[in-house]
Structure formats: C-alpha cells, structure tokens
mmCIF file with all atom_site columns, C-alpha atoms in Angstrom:
data_model
loop_
_atom_site.group_PDB
_atom_site.id
_atom_site.type_symbol
_atom_site.label_atom_id
_atom_site.label_alt_id
_atom_site.label_comp_id
_atom_site.label_asym_id
_atom_site.label_entity_id
_atom_site.label_seq_id
_atom_site.pdbx_PDB_ins_code
_atom_site.Cartn_x
_atom_site.Cartn_y
_atom_site.Cartn_z
_atom_site.occupancy
_atom_site.B_iso_or_equiv
_atom_site.pdbx_formal_charge
_atom_site.auth_seq_id
_atom_site.auth_comp_id
_atom_site.auth_asym_id
_atom_site.auth_atom_id
_atom_site.pdbx_PDB_model_num
ATOM 1   C CA . UNK Z 1 1   ? -15.203 29.573 18.353  1.00 0.00 ? 1   UNK Z CA 1
ATOM 2   C CA . UNK Z 1 2   ? -16.947 31.107 15.360  1.00 0.00 ? 2   UNK Z CA 1
ATOM 3   C CA . UNK Z 1 3   ? -15.067 28.990 12.793  1.00 0.00 ? 3   UNK Z CA 1
ATOM 4   C CA . UNK Z 1 4   ? -15.965 25.764 14.566  1.00 0.00 ? 4   UNK Z CA 1
ATOM 5   C CA . UNK Z 1 5   ? -19.593 26.784 14.767  1.00 0.00 ? 5   UNK Z CA 1
ATOM 6   C CA . UNK Z 1 6   ? -19.720 27.638 11.090  1.00 0.00 ? 6   UNK Z CA 1
ATOM 7   C CA . UNK Z 1 7   ? -18.290 24.248 10.196  1.00 0.00 ? 7   UNK Z CA 1
ATOM 8   C CA . UNK Z 1 8   ? -20.738 22.282 12.297  1.00 0.00 ? 8   UNK Z CA 1
ATOM 9   C CA . UNK Z 1 9   ? -23.665 24.418 11.155  1.00 0.00 ? 9   UNK Z CA 1
ATOM 10  C CA . UNK Z 1 10  ? -23.031 23.759 7.484   1.00 0.00 ? 10  UNK Z CA 1
ATOM 11  C CA . UNK Z 1 11  ? -25.550 21.398 5.901   1.00 0.00 ? 11  UNK Z CA 1
ATOM 12  C CA . UNK Z 1 12  ? -23.171 18.891 4.360   1.00 0.00 ? 12  UNK Z CA 1
ATOM 13  C CA . UNK Z 1 13  ? -24.494 16.146 6.596   1.00 0.00 ? 13  UNK Z CA 1
ATOM 14  C CA . UNK Z 1 14  ? -28.186 16.992 6.826   1.00 0.00 ? 14  UNK Z CA 1
ATOM 15  C CA . UNK Z 1 15  ? -31.161 17.115 4.468   1.00 0.00 ? 15  UNK Z CA 1
ATOM 16  C CA . UNK Z 1 16  ? -29.360 19.462 2.084   1.00 0.00 ? 16  UNK Z CA 1
ATOM 17  C CA . UNK Z 1 17  ? -26.831 16.745 1.311   1.00 0.00 ? 17  UNK Z CA 1
ATOM 18  C CA . UNK Z 1 18  ? -28.844 15.701 -1.746  1.00 0.00 ? 18  UNK Z CA 1
ATOM 19  C CA . UNK Z 1 19  ? -29.013 19.265 -3.064  1.00 0.00 ? 19  UNK Z CA 1
ATOM 20  C CA . UNK Z 1 20  ? -26.780 19.698 -6.089  1.00 0.00 ? 20  UNK Z CA 1
ATOM 21  C CA . UNK Z 1 21  ? -26.017 23.368 -5.543  1.00 0.00 ? 21  UNK Z CA 1
ATOM 22  C CA . UNK Z 1 22  ? -25.685 23.804 -1.780  1.00 0.00 ? 22  UNK Z CA 1
ATOM 23  C CA . UNK Z 1 23  ? -23.849 27.129 -1.876  1.00 0.00 ? 23  UNK Z CA 1
ATOM 24  C CA . UNK Z 1 24  ? -26.782 29.449 -2.737  1.00 0.00 ? 24  UNK Z CA 1
ATOM 25  C CA . UNK Z 1 25  ? -28.831 27.619 -0.095  1.00 0.00 ? 25  UNK Z CA 1
ATOM 26  C CA . UNK Z 1 26  ? -26.341 28.438 2.662   1.00 0.00 ? 26  UNK Z CA 1
ATOM 27  C CA . UNK Z 1 27  ? -25.279 31.868 1.411   1.00 0.00 ? 27  UNK Z CA 1
ATOM 28  C CA . UNK Z 1 28  ? -27.278 33.631 4.132   1.00 0.00 ? 28  UNK Z CA 1
ATOM 29  C CA . UNK Z 1 29  ? -25.689 31.516 6.857   1.00 0.00 ? 29  UNK Z CA 1
ATOM 30  C CA . UNK Z 1 30  ? -22.208 32.018 5.432   1.00 0.00 ? 30  UNK Z CA 1
ATOM 31  C CA . UNK Z 1 31  ? -22.618 35.792 5.283   1.00 0.00 ? 31  UNK Z CA 1
ATOM 32  C CA . UNK Z 1 32  ? -23.586 35.862 8.975   1.00 0.00 ? 32  UNK Z CA 1
ATOM 33  C CA . UNK Z 1 33  ? -20.307 34.205 9.958   1.00 0.00 ? 33  UNK Z CA 1
ATOM 34  C CA . UNK Z 1 34  ? -18.062 36.455 7.901   1.00 0.00 ? 34  UNK Z CA 1
ATOM 35  C CA . UNK Z 1 35  ? -15.226 37.866 10.012  1.00 0.00 ? 35  UNK Z CA 1
ATOM 36  C CA . UNK Z 1 36  ? -11.524 38.597 9.751   1.00 0.00 ? 36  UNK Z CA 1
ATOM 37  C CA . UNK Z 1 37  ? -10.461 35.509 11.706  1.00 0.00 ? 37  UNK Z CA 1
ATOM 38  C CA . UNK Z 1 38  ? -11.996 33.269 9.039   1.00 0.00 ? 38  UNK Z CA 1
ATOM 39  C CA . UNK Z 1 39  ? -10.578 35.049 6.014   1.00 0.00 ? 39  UNK Z CA 1
ATOM 40  C CA . UNK Z 1 40  ? -12.148 34.931 2.566   1.00 0.00 ? 40  UNK Z CA 1
ATOM 41  C CA . UNK Z 1 41  ? -15.119 32.703 1.789   1.00 0.00 ? 41  UNK Z CA 1
ATOM 42  C CA . UNK Z 1 42  ? -14.211 30.163 -0.894  1.00 0.00 ? 42  UNK Z CA 1
ATOM 43  C CA . UNK Z 1 43  ? -16.917 27.760 -2.092  1.00 0.00 ? 43  UNK Z CA 1
ATOM 44  C CA . UNK Z 1 44  ? -18.098 26.746 1.369   1.00 0.00 ? 44  UNK Z CA 1
ATOM 45  C CA . UNK Z 1 45  ? -14.683 27.032 3.021   1.00 0.00 ? 45  UNK Z CA 1
ATOM 46  C CA . UNK Z 1 46  ? -12.715 29.812 4.716   1.00 0.00 ? 46  UNK Z CA 1
ATOM 47  C CA . UNK Z 1 47  ? -9.265  30.811 3.512   1.00 0.00 ? 47  UNK Z CA 1
ATOM 48  C CA . UNK Z 1 48  ? -7.575  31.006 6.927   1.00 0.00 ? 48  UNK Z CA 1
ATOM 49  C CA . UNK Z 1 49  ? -8.627  27.433 7.724   1.00 0.00 ? 49  UNK Z CA 1
ATOM 50  C CA . UNK Z 1 50  ? -8.557  26.016 4.224   1.00 0.00 ? 50  UNK Z CA 1
ATOM 51  C CA . UNK Z 1 51  ? -6.144  23.172 4.950   1.00 0.00 ? 51  UNK Z CA 1
ATOM 52  C CA . UNK Z 1 52  ? -8.463  21.848 7.671   1.00 0.00 ? 52  UNK Z CA 1
ATOM 53  C CA . UNK Z 1 53  ? -11.510 22.214 5.469   1.00 0.00 ? 53  UNK Z CA 1
ATOM 54  C CA . UNK Z 1 54  ? -9.901  20.313 2.597   1.00 0.00 ? 54  UNK Z CA 1
ATOM 55  C CA . UNK Z 1 55  ? -9.799  17.196 4.789   1.00 0.00 ? 55  UNK Z CA 1
ATOM 56  C CA . UNK Z 1 56  ? -13.371 16.090 4.243   1.00 0.00 ? 56  UNK Z CA 1
ATOM 57  C CA . UNK Z 1 57  ? -14.438 12.577 3.316   1.00 0.00 ? 57  UNK Z CA 1
ATOM 58  C CA . UNK Z 1 58  ? -17.732 11.184 2.143   1.00 0.00 ? 58  UNK Z CA 1
ATOM 59  C CA . UNK Z 1 59  ? -20.010 9.819  4.876   1.00 0.00 ? 59  UNK Z CA 1
ATOM 60  C CA . UNK Z 1 60  ? -19.809 6.051  4.489   1.00 0.00 ? 60  UNK Z CA 1
ATOM 61  C CA . UNK Z 1 61  ? -23.214 5.310  6.049   1.00 0.00 ? 61  UNK Z CA 1
ATOM 62  C CA . UNK Z 1 62  ? -25.219 7.322  3.499   1.00 0.00 ? 62  UNK Z CA 1
ATOM 63  C CA . UNK Z 1 63  ? -27.665 5.005  1.636   1.00 0.00 ? 63  UNK Z CA 1
ATOM 64  C CA . UNK Z 1 64  ? -27.812 6.999  -1.604  1.00 0.00 ? 64  UNK Z CA 1
ATOM 65  C CA . UNK Z 1 65  ? -24.953 7.242  -4.072  1.00 0.00 ? 65  UNK Z CA 1
ATOM 66  C CA . UNK Z 1 66  ? -22.430 10.058 -3.708  1.00 0.00 ? 66  UNK Z CA 1
ATOM 67  C CA . UNK Z 1 67  ? -21.701 11.687 -7.052  1.00 0.00 ? 67  UNK Z CA 1
ATOM 68  C CA . UNK Z 1 68  ? -20.433 14.788 -8.773  1.00 0.00 ? 68  UNK Z CA 1
ATOM 69  C CA . UNK Z 1 69  ? -23.168 17.045 -10.190 1.00 0.00 ? 69  UNK Z CA 1
ATOM 70  C CA . UNK Z 1 70  ? -23.660 16.979 -13.956 1.00 0.00 ? 70  UNK Z CA 1
ATOM 71  C CA . UNK Z 1 71  ? -23.003 20.731 -14.134 1.00 0.00 ? 71  UNK Z CA 1
ATOM 72  C CA . UNK Z 1 72  ? -20.271 22.764 -12.423 1.00 0.00 ? 72  UNK Z CA 1
ATOM 73  C CA . UNK Z 1 73  ? -21.066 23.616 -8.802  1.00 0.00 ? 73  UNK Z CA 1
ATOM 74  C CA . UNK Z 1 74  ? -17.749 24.113 -7.014  1.00 0.00 ? 74  UNK Z CA 1
ATOM 75  C CA . UNK Z 1 75  ? -14.059 23.262 -7.366  1.00 0.00 ? 75  UNK Z CA 1
ATOM 76  C CA . UNK Z 1 76  ? -13.347 19.603 -6.685  1.00 0.00 ? 76  UNK Z CA 1
ATOM 77  C CA . UNK Z 1 77  ? -11.470 20.405 -3.454  1.00 0.00 ? 77  UNK Z CA 1
ATOM 78  C CA . UNK Z 1 78  ? -14.643 21.860 -1.901  1.00 0.00 ? 78  UNK Z CA 1
ATOM 79  C CA . UNK Z 1 79  ? -17.096 19.620 -0.037  1.00 0.00 ? 79  UNK Z CA 1
ATOM 80  C CA . UNK Z 1 80  ? -19.853 21.357 -2.028  1.00 0.00 ? 80  UNK Z CA 1
ATOM 81  C CA . UNK Z 1 81  ? -18.659 19.626 -5.216  1.00 0.00 ? 81  UNK Z CA 1
ATOM 82  C CA . UNK Z 1 82  ? -20.100 16.309 -4.025  1.00 0.00 ? 82  UNK Z CA 1
ATOM 83  C CA . UNK Z 1 83  ? -23.800 15.426 -3.938  1.00 0.00 ? 83  UNK Z CA 1
ATOM 84  C CA . UNK Z 1 84  ? -24.161 13.603 -0.633  1.00 0.00 ? 84  UNK Z CA 1
ATOM 85  C CA . UNK Z 1 85  ? -23.060 14.194 2.971   1.00 0.00 ? 85  UNK Z CA 1
ATOM 86  C CA . UNK Z 1 86  ? -19.442 14.607 4.000   1.00 0.00 ? 86  UNK Z CA 1
ATOM 87  C CA . UNK Z 1 87  ? -17.618 14.491 7.327   1.00 0.00 ? 87  UNK Z CA 1
ATOM 88  C CA . UNK Z 1 88  ? -14.419 16.003 8.714   1.00 0.00 ? 88  UNK Z CA 1
ATOM 89  C CA . UNK Z 1 89  ? -11.915 14.183 10.912  1.00 0.00 ? 89  UNK Z CA 1
ATOM 90  C CA . UNK Z 1 90  ? -10.964 17.177 13.042  1.00 0.00 ? 90  UNK Z CA 1
ATOM 91  C CA . UNK Z 1 91  ? -10.145 15.507 16.372  1.00 0.00 ? 91  UNK Z CA 1
ATOM 92  C CA . UNK Z 1 92  ? -12.589 17.262 18.665  1.00 0.00 ? 92  UNK Z CA 1
ATOM 93  C CA . UNK Z 1 93  ? -14.946 20.247 18.739  1.00 0.00 ? 93  UNK Z CA 1
ATOM 94  C CA . UNK Z 1 94  ? -12.255 22.926 18.510  1.00 0.00 ? 94  UNK Z CA 1
ATOM 95  C CA . UNK Z 1 95  ? -9.723  21.329 16.217  1.00 0.00 ? 95  UNK Z CA 1
ATOM 96  C CA . UNK Z 1 96  ? -10.519 23.610 13.282  1.00 0.00 ? 96  UNK Z CA 1
ATOM 97  C CA . UNK Z 1 97  ? -9.078  26.459 15.344  1.00 0.00 ? 97  UNK Z CA 1
ATOM 98  C CA . UNK Z 1 98  ? -6.011  24.353 16.203  1.00 0.00 ? 98  UNK Z CA 1
ATOM 99  C CA . UNK Z 1 99  ? -3.368  24.751 13.483  1.00 0.00 ? 99  UNK Z CA 1
ATOM 100 C CA . UNK Z 1 100 ? -2.174  21.223 14.173  1.00 0.00 ? 100 UNK Z CA 1
ATOM 101 C CA . UNK Z 1 101 ? 0.906   19.894 12.474  1.00 0.00 ? 101 UNK Z CA 1
ATOM 102 C CA . UNK Z 1 102 ? 0.299   20.730 8.837   1.00 0.00 ? 102 UNK Z CA 1
ATOM 103 C CA . UNK Z 1 103 ? 2.907   19.618 6.367   1.00 0.00 ? 103 UNK Z CA 1
ATOM 104 C CA . UNK Z 1 104 ? 1.288   21.419 3.419   1.00 0.00 ? 104 UNK Z CA 1
ATOM 105 C CA . UNK Z 1 105 ? 0.809   25.107 2.663   1.00 0.00 ? 105 UNK Z CA 1
ATOM 106 C CA . UNK Z 1 106 ? -1.805  26.961 0.628   1.00 0.00 ? 106 UNK Z CA 1
ATOM 107 C CA . UNK Z 1 107 ? -0.005  29.313 -1.771  1.00 0.00 ? 107 UNK Z CA 1
ATOM 108 C CA . UNK Z 1 108 ? -3.068  30.818 -3.436  1.00 0.00 ? 108 UNK Z CA 1
ATOM 109 C CA . UNK Z 1 109 ? -6.813  30.174 -3.596  1.00 0.00 ? 109 UNK Z CA 1
ATOM 110 C CA . UNK Z 1 110 ? -9.518  31.986 -5.529  1.00 0.00 ? 110 UNK Z CA 1
ATOM 111 C CA . UNK Z 1 111 ? -13.122 31.501 -6.611  1.00 0.00 ? 111 UNK Z CA 1
ATOM 112 C CA . UNK Z 1 112 ? -15.217 33.397 -9.141  1.00 0.00 ? 112 UNK Z CA 1
ATOM 113 C CA . UNK Z 1 113 ? -18.716 34.199 -7.908  1.00 0.00 ? 113 UNK Z CA 1
ATOM 114 C CA . UNK Z 1 114 ? -21.573 36.481 -8.863  1.00 0.00 ? 114 UNK Z CA 1
ATOM 115 C CA . UNK Z 1 115 ? -20.800 40.156 -8.105  1.00 0.00 ? 115 UNK Z CA 1
ATOM 116 C CA . UNK Z 1 116 ? -24.231 40.316 -6.476  1.00 0.00 ? 116 UNK Z CA 1
ATOM 117 C CA . UNK Z 1 117 ? -23.619 37.450 -4.031  1.00 0.00 ? 117 UNK Z CA 1
ATOM 118 C CA . UNK Z 1 118 ? -20.073 36.444 -3.131  1.00 0.00 ? 118 UNK Z CA 1
ATOM 119 C CA . UNK Z 1 119 ? -21.501 33.708 -0.884  1.00 0.00 ? 119 UNK Z CA 1
ATOM 120 C CA . UNK Z 1 120 ? -23.667 32.152 -3.608  1.00 0.00 ? 120 UNK Z CA 1
ATOM 121 C CA . UNK Z 1 121 ? -22.988 30.193 -6.778  1.00 0.00 ? 121 UNK Z CA 1
ATOM 122 C CA . UNK Z 1 122 ? -19.400 29.588 -7.852  1.00 0.00 ? 122 UNK Z CA 1
ATOM 123 C CA . UNK Z 1 123 ? -18.457 29.691 -11.535 1.00 0.00 ? 123 UNK Z CA 1
ATOM 124 C CA . UNK Z 1 124 ? -14.830 28.636 -11.236 1.00 0.00 ? 124 UNK Z CA 1
ATOM 125 C CA . UNK Z 1 125 ? -12.150 28.206 -8.618  1.00 0.00 ? 125 UNK Z CA 1
ATOM 126 C CA . UNK Z 1 126 ? -8.656  26.931 -7.981  1.00 0.00 ? 126 UNK Z CA 1
ATOM 127 C CA . UNK Z 1 127 ? -6.014  26.611 -5.326  1.00 0.00 ? 127 UNK Z CA 1
ATOM 128 C CA . UNK Z 1 128 ? -2.259  26.211 -5.498  1.00 0.00 ? 128 UNK Z CA 1
ATOM 129 C CA . UNK Z 1 129 ? -0.816  24.074 -2.745  1.00 0.00 ? 129 UNK Z CA 1
ATOM 130 C CA . UNK Z 1 130 ? 2.715   23.145 -1.742  1.00 0.00 ? 130 UNK Z CA 1
ATOM 131 C CA . UNK Z 1 131 ? 2.646   19.659 -0.297  1.00 0.00 ? 131 UNK Z CA 1
ATOM 132 C CA . UNK Z 1 132 ? 4.606   16.443 0.169   1.00 0.00 ? 132 UNK Z CA 1
ATOM 133 C CA . UNK Z 1 133 ? 3.275   13.884 -2.289  1.00 0.00 ? 133 UNK Z CA 1
ATOM 134 C CA . UNK Z 1 134 ? 3.714   10.447 -3.778  1.00 0.00 ? 134 UNK Z CA 1
ATOM 135 C CA . UNK Z 1 135 ? 2.240   8.525  -6.685  1.00 0.00 ? 135 UNK Z CA 1
ATOM 136 C CA . UNK Z 1 136 ? -0.125  5.615  -6.116  1.00 0.00 ? 136 UNK Z CA 1
ATOM 137 C CA . UNK Z 1 137 ? -1.950  3.151  -8.327  1.00 0.00 ? 137 UNK Z CA 1
ATOM 138 C CA . UNK Z 1 138 ? -5.663  2.589  -7.720  1.00 0.00 ? 138 UNK Z CA 1
ATOM 139 C CA . UNK Z 1 139 ? -6.988  -0.960 -7.474  1.00 0.00 ? 139 UNK Z CA 1
ATOM 140 C CA . UNK Z 1 140 ? -10.644 -1.525 -8.283  1.00 0.00 ? 140 UNK Z CA 1
ATOM 141 C CA . UNK Z 1 141 ? -12.021 -5.049 -8.050  1.00 0.00 ? 141 UNK Z CA 1
ATOM 142 C CA . UNK Z 1 142 ? -15.636 -6.041 -8.543  1.00 0.00 ? 142 UNK Z CA 1
ATOM 143 C CA . UNK Z 1 143 ? -17.553 -6.261 -5.277  1.00 0.00 ? 143 UNK Z CA 1
ATOM 144 C CA . UNK Z 1 144 ? -14.739 -4.746 -3.215  1.00 0.00 ? 144 UNK Z CA 1
ATOM 145 C CA . UNK Z 1 145 ? -13.959 -1.248 -2.014  1.00 0.00 ? 145 UNK Z CA 1
ATOM 146 C CA . UNK Z 1 146 ? -11.236 0.509  -4.043  1.00 0.00 ? 146 UNK Z CA 1
ATOM 147 C CA . UNK Z 1 147 ? -7.721  0.448  -2.589  1.00 0.00 ? 147 UNK Z CA 1
ATOM 148 C CA . UNK Z 1 148 ? -4.288  1.759  -3.540  1.00 0.00 ? 148 UNK Z CA 1
ATOM 149 C CA . UNK Z 1 149 ? -1.124  -0.189 -4.227  1.00 0.00 ? 149 UNK Z CA 1
ATOM 150 C CA . UNK Z 1 150 ? 0.809   0.623  -1.082  1.00 0.00 ? 150 UNK Z CA 1
ATOM 151 C CA . UNK Z 1 151 ? 0.256   -1.266 2.176   1.00 0.00 ? 151 UNK Z CA 1
ATOM 152 C CA . UNK Z 1 152 ? 1.105   1.796  4.295   1.00 0.00 ? 152 UNK Z CA 1
ATOM 153 C CA . UNK Z 1 153 ? -2.117  3.520  3.210   1.00 0.00 ? 153 UNK Z CA 1
ATOM 154 C CA . UNK Z 1 154 ? -4.541  2.402  5.910   1.00 0.00 ? 154 UNK Z CA 1
ATOM 155 C CA . UNK Z 1 155 ? -7.689  3.898  4.422   1.00 0.00 ? 155 UNK Z CA 1
ATOM 156 C CA . UNK Z 1 156 ? -8.578  5.014  0.912   1.00 0.00 ? 156 UNK Z CA 1
ATOM 157 C CA . UNK Z 1 157 ? -11.966 6.507  0.034   1.00 0.00 ? 157 UNK Z CA 1
ATOM 158 C CA . UNK Z 1 158 ? -12.840 7.658  -3.464  1.00 0.00 ? 158 UNK Z CA 1
ATOM 159 C CA . UNK Z 1 159 ? -15.126 10.681 -3.280  1.00 0.00 ? 159 UNK Z CA 1
ATOM 160 C CA . UNK Z 1 160 ? -17.703 9.616  -5.836  1.00 0.00 ? 160 UNK Z CA 1
ATOM 161 C CA . UNK Z 1 161 ? -19.511 6.294  -5.964  1.00 0.00 ? 161 UNK Z CA 1
ATOM 162 C CA . UNK Z 1 162 ? -19.463 4.432  -9.295  1.00 0.00 ? 162 UNK Z CA 1
ATOM 163 C CA . UNK Z 1 163 ? -21.812 5.542  -12.065 1.00 0.00 ? 163 UNK Z CA 1
ATOM 164 C CA . UNK Z 1 164 ? -22.813 2.711  -14.396 1.00 0.00 ? 164 UNK Z CA 1
ATOM 165 C CA . UNK Z 1 165 ? -20.124 0.625  -12.736 1.00 0.00 ? 165 UNK Z CA 1
ATOM 166 C CA . UNK Z 1 166 ? -17.322 3.150  -13.260 1.00 0.00 ? 166 UNK Z CA 1
ATOM 167 C CA . UNK Z 1 167 ? -15.517 5.351  -10.742 1.00 0.00 ? 167 UNK Z CA 1
ATOM 168 C CA . UNK Z 1 168 ? -13.859 8.698  -11.432 1.00 0.00 ? 168 UNK Z CA 1
ATOM 169 C CA . UNK Z 1 169 ? -10.613 6.748  -11.760 1.00 0.00 ? 169 UNK Z CA 1
ATOM 170 C CA . UNK Z 1 170 ? -9.922  3.507  -13.595 1.00 0.00 ? 170 UNK Z CA 1
ATOM 171 C CA . UNK Z 1 171 ? -8.400  0.326  -12.225 1.00 0.00 ? 171 UNK Z CA 1
ATOM 172 C CA . UNK Z 1 172 ? -4.622  0.703  -12.359 1.00 0.00 ? 172 UNK Z CA 1
ATOM 173 C CA . UNK Z 1 173 ? -4.749  4.453  -12.956 1.00 0.00 ? 173 UNK Z CA 1
ATOM 174 C CA . UNK Z 1 174 ? -2.002  6.469  -11.273 1.00 0.00 ? 174 UNK Z CA 1
ATOM 175 C CA . UNK Z 1 175 ? -3.088  9.201  -8.865  1.00 0.00 ? 175 UNK Z CA 1
ATOM 176 C CA . UNK Z 1 176 ? -1.162  11.649 -6.706  1.00 0.00 ? 176 UNK Z CA 1
ATOM 177 C CA . UNK Z 1 177 ? -1.488  11.544 -2.924  1.00 0.00 ? 177 UNK Z CA 1
ATOM 178 C CA . UNK Z 1 178 ? -0.963  14.873 -1.150  1.00 0.00 ? 178 UNK Z CA 1
ATOM 179 C CA . UNK Z 1 179 ? -0.220  14.618 2.574   1.00 0.00 ? 179 UNK Z CA 1
ATOM 180 C CA . UNK Z 1 180 ? -1.686  17.660 4.327   1.00 0.00 ? 180 UNK Z CA 1
ATOM 181 C CA . UNK Z 1 181 ? -1.703  17.050 8.057   1.00 0.00 ? 181 UNK Z CA 1
ATOM 182 C CA . UNK Z 1 182 ? -0.116  14.966 10.803  1.00 0.00 ? 182 UNK Z CA 1
ATOM 183 C CA . UNK Z 1 183 ? -2.575  14.067 13.559  1.00 0.00 ? 183 UNK Z CA 1
ATOM 184 C CA . UNK Z 1 184 ? -1.841  13.876 17.261  1.00 0.00 ? 184 UNK Z CA 1
ATOM 185 C CA . UNK Z 1 185 ? -1.574  10.088 17.086  1.00 0.00 ? 185 UNK Z CA 1
ATOM 186 C CA . UNK Z 1 186 ? 1.113   10.419 14.408  1.00 0.00 ? 186 UNK Z CA 1
ATOM 187 C CA . UNK Z 1 187 ? -1.283  9.445  11.644  1.00 0.00 ? 187 UNK Z CA 1
ATOM 188 C CA . UNK Z 1 188 ? -1.323  11.423 8.417   1.00 0.00 ? 188 UNK Z CA 1
ATOM 189 C CA . UNK Z 1 189 ? -4.314  12.669 6.439   1.00 0.00 ? 189 UNK Z CA 1
ATOM 190 C CA . UNK Z 1 190 ? -4.197  13.373 2.744   1.00 0.00 ? 190 UNK Z CA 1
ATOM 191 C CA . UNK Z 1 191 ? -6.177  13.732 -0.451  1.00 0.00 ? 191 UNK Z CA 1
ATOM 192 C CA . UNK Z 1 192 ? -5.985  11.979 -3.805  1.00 0.00 ? 192 UNK Z CA 1
ATOM 193 C CA . UNK Z 1 193 ? -5.858  13.989 -7.010  1.00 0.00 ? 193 UNK Z CA 1
ATOM 194 C CA . UNK Z 1 194 ? -5.480  13.203 -10.700 1.00 0.00 ? 194 UNK Z CA 1
ATOM 195 C CA . UNK Z 1 195 ? -4.508  15.381 -13.675 1.00 0.00 ? 195 UNK Z CA 1
ATOM 196 C CA . UNK Z 1 196 ? -7.248  16.946 -15.768 1.00 0.00 ? 196 UNK Z CA 1
ATOM 197 C CA . UNK Z 1 197 ? -5.386  16.117 -18.977 1.00 0.00 ? 197 UNK Z CA 1
ATOM 198 C CA . UNK Z 1 198 ? -2.026  14.973 -20.295 1.00 0.00 ? 198 UNK Z CA 1
ATOM 199 C CA . UNK Z 1 199 ? -0.384  18.368 -19.663 1.00 0.00 ? 199 UNK Z CA 1
ATOM 200 C CA . UNK Z 1 200 ? -0.619  17.750 -15.886 1.00 0.00 ? 200 UNK Z CA 1
ATOM 201 C CA . UNK Z 1 201 ? -0.949  21.495 -15.248 1.00 0.00 ? 201 UNK Z CA 1
ATOM 202 C CA . UNK Z 1 202 ? -4.199  21.210 -13.266 1.00 0.00 ? 202 UNK Z CA 1
ATOM 203 C CA . UNK Z 1 203 ? -5.612  18.473 -11.081 1.00 0.00 ? 203 UNK Z CA 1
ATOM 204 C CA . UNK Z 1 204 ? -8.960  17.470 -9.586  1.00 0.00 ? 204 UNK Z CA 1
ATOM 205 C CA . UNK Z 1 205 ? -9.612  15.836 -6.255  1.00 0.00 ? 205 UNK Z CA 1
ATOM 206 C CA . UNK Z 1 206 ? -10.877 12.238 -6.397  1.00 0.00 ? 206 UNK Z CA 1
ATOM 207 C CA . UNK Z 1 207 ? -10.513 10.889 -2.851  1.00 0.00 ? 207 UNK Z CA 1
ATOM 208 C CA . UNK Z 1 208 ? -8.945  10.907 0.602   1.00 0.00 ? 208 UNK Z CA 1
ATOM 209 C CA . UNK Z 1 209 ? -6.440  8.737  2.460   1.00 0.00 ? 209 UNK Z CA 1
ATOM 210 C CA . UNK Z 1 210 ? -5.217  8.017  5.974   1.00 0.00 ? 210 UNK Z CA 1
ATOM 211 C CA . UNK Z 1 211 ? -1.865  6.575  7.048   1.00 0.00 ? 211 UNK Z CA 1
ATOM 212 C CA . UNK Z 1 212 ? -2.053  5.303  10.625  1.00 0.00 ? 212 UNK Z CA 1
ATOM 213 C CA . UNK Z 1 213 ? 0.611   5.537  13.286  1.00 0.00 ? 213 UNK Z CA 1
ATOM 214 C CA . UNK Z 1 214 ? 3.649   3.400  12.637  1.00 0.00 ? 214 UNK Z CA 1
ATOM 215 C CA . UNK Z 1 215 ? 3.183   3.095  8.888   1.00 0.00 ? 215 UNK Z CA 1
ATOM 216 C CA . UNK Z 1 216 ? 4.255   6.526  7.677   1.00 0.00 ? 216 UNK Z CA 1
ATOM 217 C CA . UNK Z 1 217 ? 7.931   5.566  7.931   1.00 0.00 ? 217 UNK Z CA 1
ATOM 218 C CA . UNK Z 1 218 ? 7.218   2.690  5.558   1.00 0.00 ? 218 UNK Z CA 1
ATOM 219 C CA . UNK Z 1 219 ? 6.386   5.109  2.756   1.00 0.00 ? 219 UNK Z CA 1
ATOM 220 C CA . UNK Z 1 220 ? 8.989   5.897  0.113   1.00 0.00 ? 220 UNK Z CA 1
ATOM 221 C CA . UNK Z 1 221 ? 10.742  9.255  0.206   1.00 0.00 ? 221 UNK Z CA 1
ATOM 222 C CA . UNK Z 1 222 ? 8.101   11.868 -0.566  1.00 0.00 ? 222 UNK Z CA 1
ATOM 223 C CA . UNK Z 1 223 ? 8.412   14.485 -3.266  1.00 0.00 ? 223 UNK Z CA 1
ATOM 224 C CA . UNK Z 1 224 ? 7.597   18.147 -2.646  1.00 0.00 ? 224 UNK Z CA 1
ATOM 225 C CA . UNK Z 1 225 ? 5.944   20.408 -5.178  1.00 0.00 ? 225 UNK Z CA 1
ATOM 226 C CA . UNK Z 1 226 ? 3.376   23.078 -5.982  1.00 0.00 ? 226 UNK Z CA 1
ATOM 227 C CA . UNK Z 1 227 ? 0.181   21.766 -7.524  1.00 0.00 ? 227 UNK Z CA 1
ATOM 228 C CA . UNK Z 1 228 ? -2.883  23.532 -8.942  1.00 0.00 ? 228 UNK Z CA 1
ATOM 229 C CA . UNK Z 1 229 ? -6.221  21.933 -8.069  1.00 0.00 ? 229 UNK Z CA 1
ATOM 230 C CA . UNK Z 1 230 ? -9.473  23.015 -9.692  1.00 0.00 ? 230 UNK Z CA 1
#
C-alpha cells in the first residue's frame, strides 16, 4: 500500500536522523506519494492516517542524544520535531492501512508552510484531538530511566534525552496521558503531553506510553476531552 511504503521510506531511522530540519530534505519524496487516500500532508505525516503516525517513539538503541532542535522545525506531535531516529509500533507491514481499534479522534489538524513548497519547512502547526486521558506524575531518579507514578503503565519513554542533566519535564511534574489506540493483544498505546503555560489551552508532546494486556482495567476511570497540541 502506498501509505505503508511512504512510512517505511521516510528517513527518520537512517542517516538523516541527525538532521535538524528533515522536512525540506524529504519534500521531493513526500510530493511523489501525494494521493487522495493519504489526505493532506502535515509535517511529515498524512491526515487520513494521523492517529497511526502520532504513535512514534524514539529509537532506544541510538548512541547519540535525542533532542528538540533549538529553533522551530515542526509541531511536537510530529516525528520531525525530534533530532534522532524514531520508530513506530504498527504491528506488521500493513498496519498503517488498518484502522485498528482507535479510541481517539482527530478533530482538526493544520500546518503553516511556505506557499512555494507545501512539503517543505513548517512554520507552525497544531492539532485538536478528542481522546480518553488521565493525569500522571513523572518520576526522574539519577541513573535510572524516567517512569510515571502508576504501576499499570508498562513502558514510559520521554521523547528527548536530558540536556545538562534536565529533561523536558521535571521530577514530580504532572503530565497528561492520552490513550490513542488499543492493539490486537489488548494493550494500549498513548502519548504524554504537558501544558505550554498555566492557561492549559495548548499542550506539547513529551513522550509515549504503553499499557500491556491485563493492566488497562487497573487504571482509574479515564476522562474524555478535546485537547490542542502544538
């Protein structure tokens, strides 16, 4: 399928992973794959498969540090916003085309690009998502991988590695966990976000989570709301 091929052809996991602004580099490739079944091109993702393409995580075996660029490159929900390779847990070669059991819904998504190249650099972007969510506290201890304060969360990965010993979130800081998809094995995938400021009107992505089979029922009752991520 064309959408699967586009995903696996993107350079997130190859030598371009260290490039800060990947989008202009792959603009030619992206334009070749443009078609109605993919929808609009949004900062390295496609609108009709956006929920799948939000479920990226950083590649854990990469020797260099994963970080956010010093200047704006892409909205935080896009894989292109991270310097370093990313991977998708899509359950097989054609799972991007499989709608799966999504428990979230994209309400709106837009990106501002150059009028001369809609597949190139992105100047701003946002999405509004309706999703089940819960609040979690982040635990960061020296010499250990960050975790969250609920035993049902089987895996927690912060997107960016620490810079000068500090992550994008602080120890004890509250984040919001959005659950996007239920996998075939009854595990759930989600992303972690935090508010940009005290108004809590916009959020940025900071990580990803997985709840394995048998533990989802141990979670508290989830809330449901519409959230704007930039």
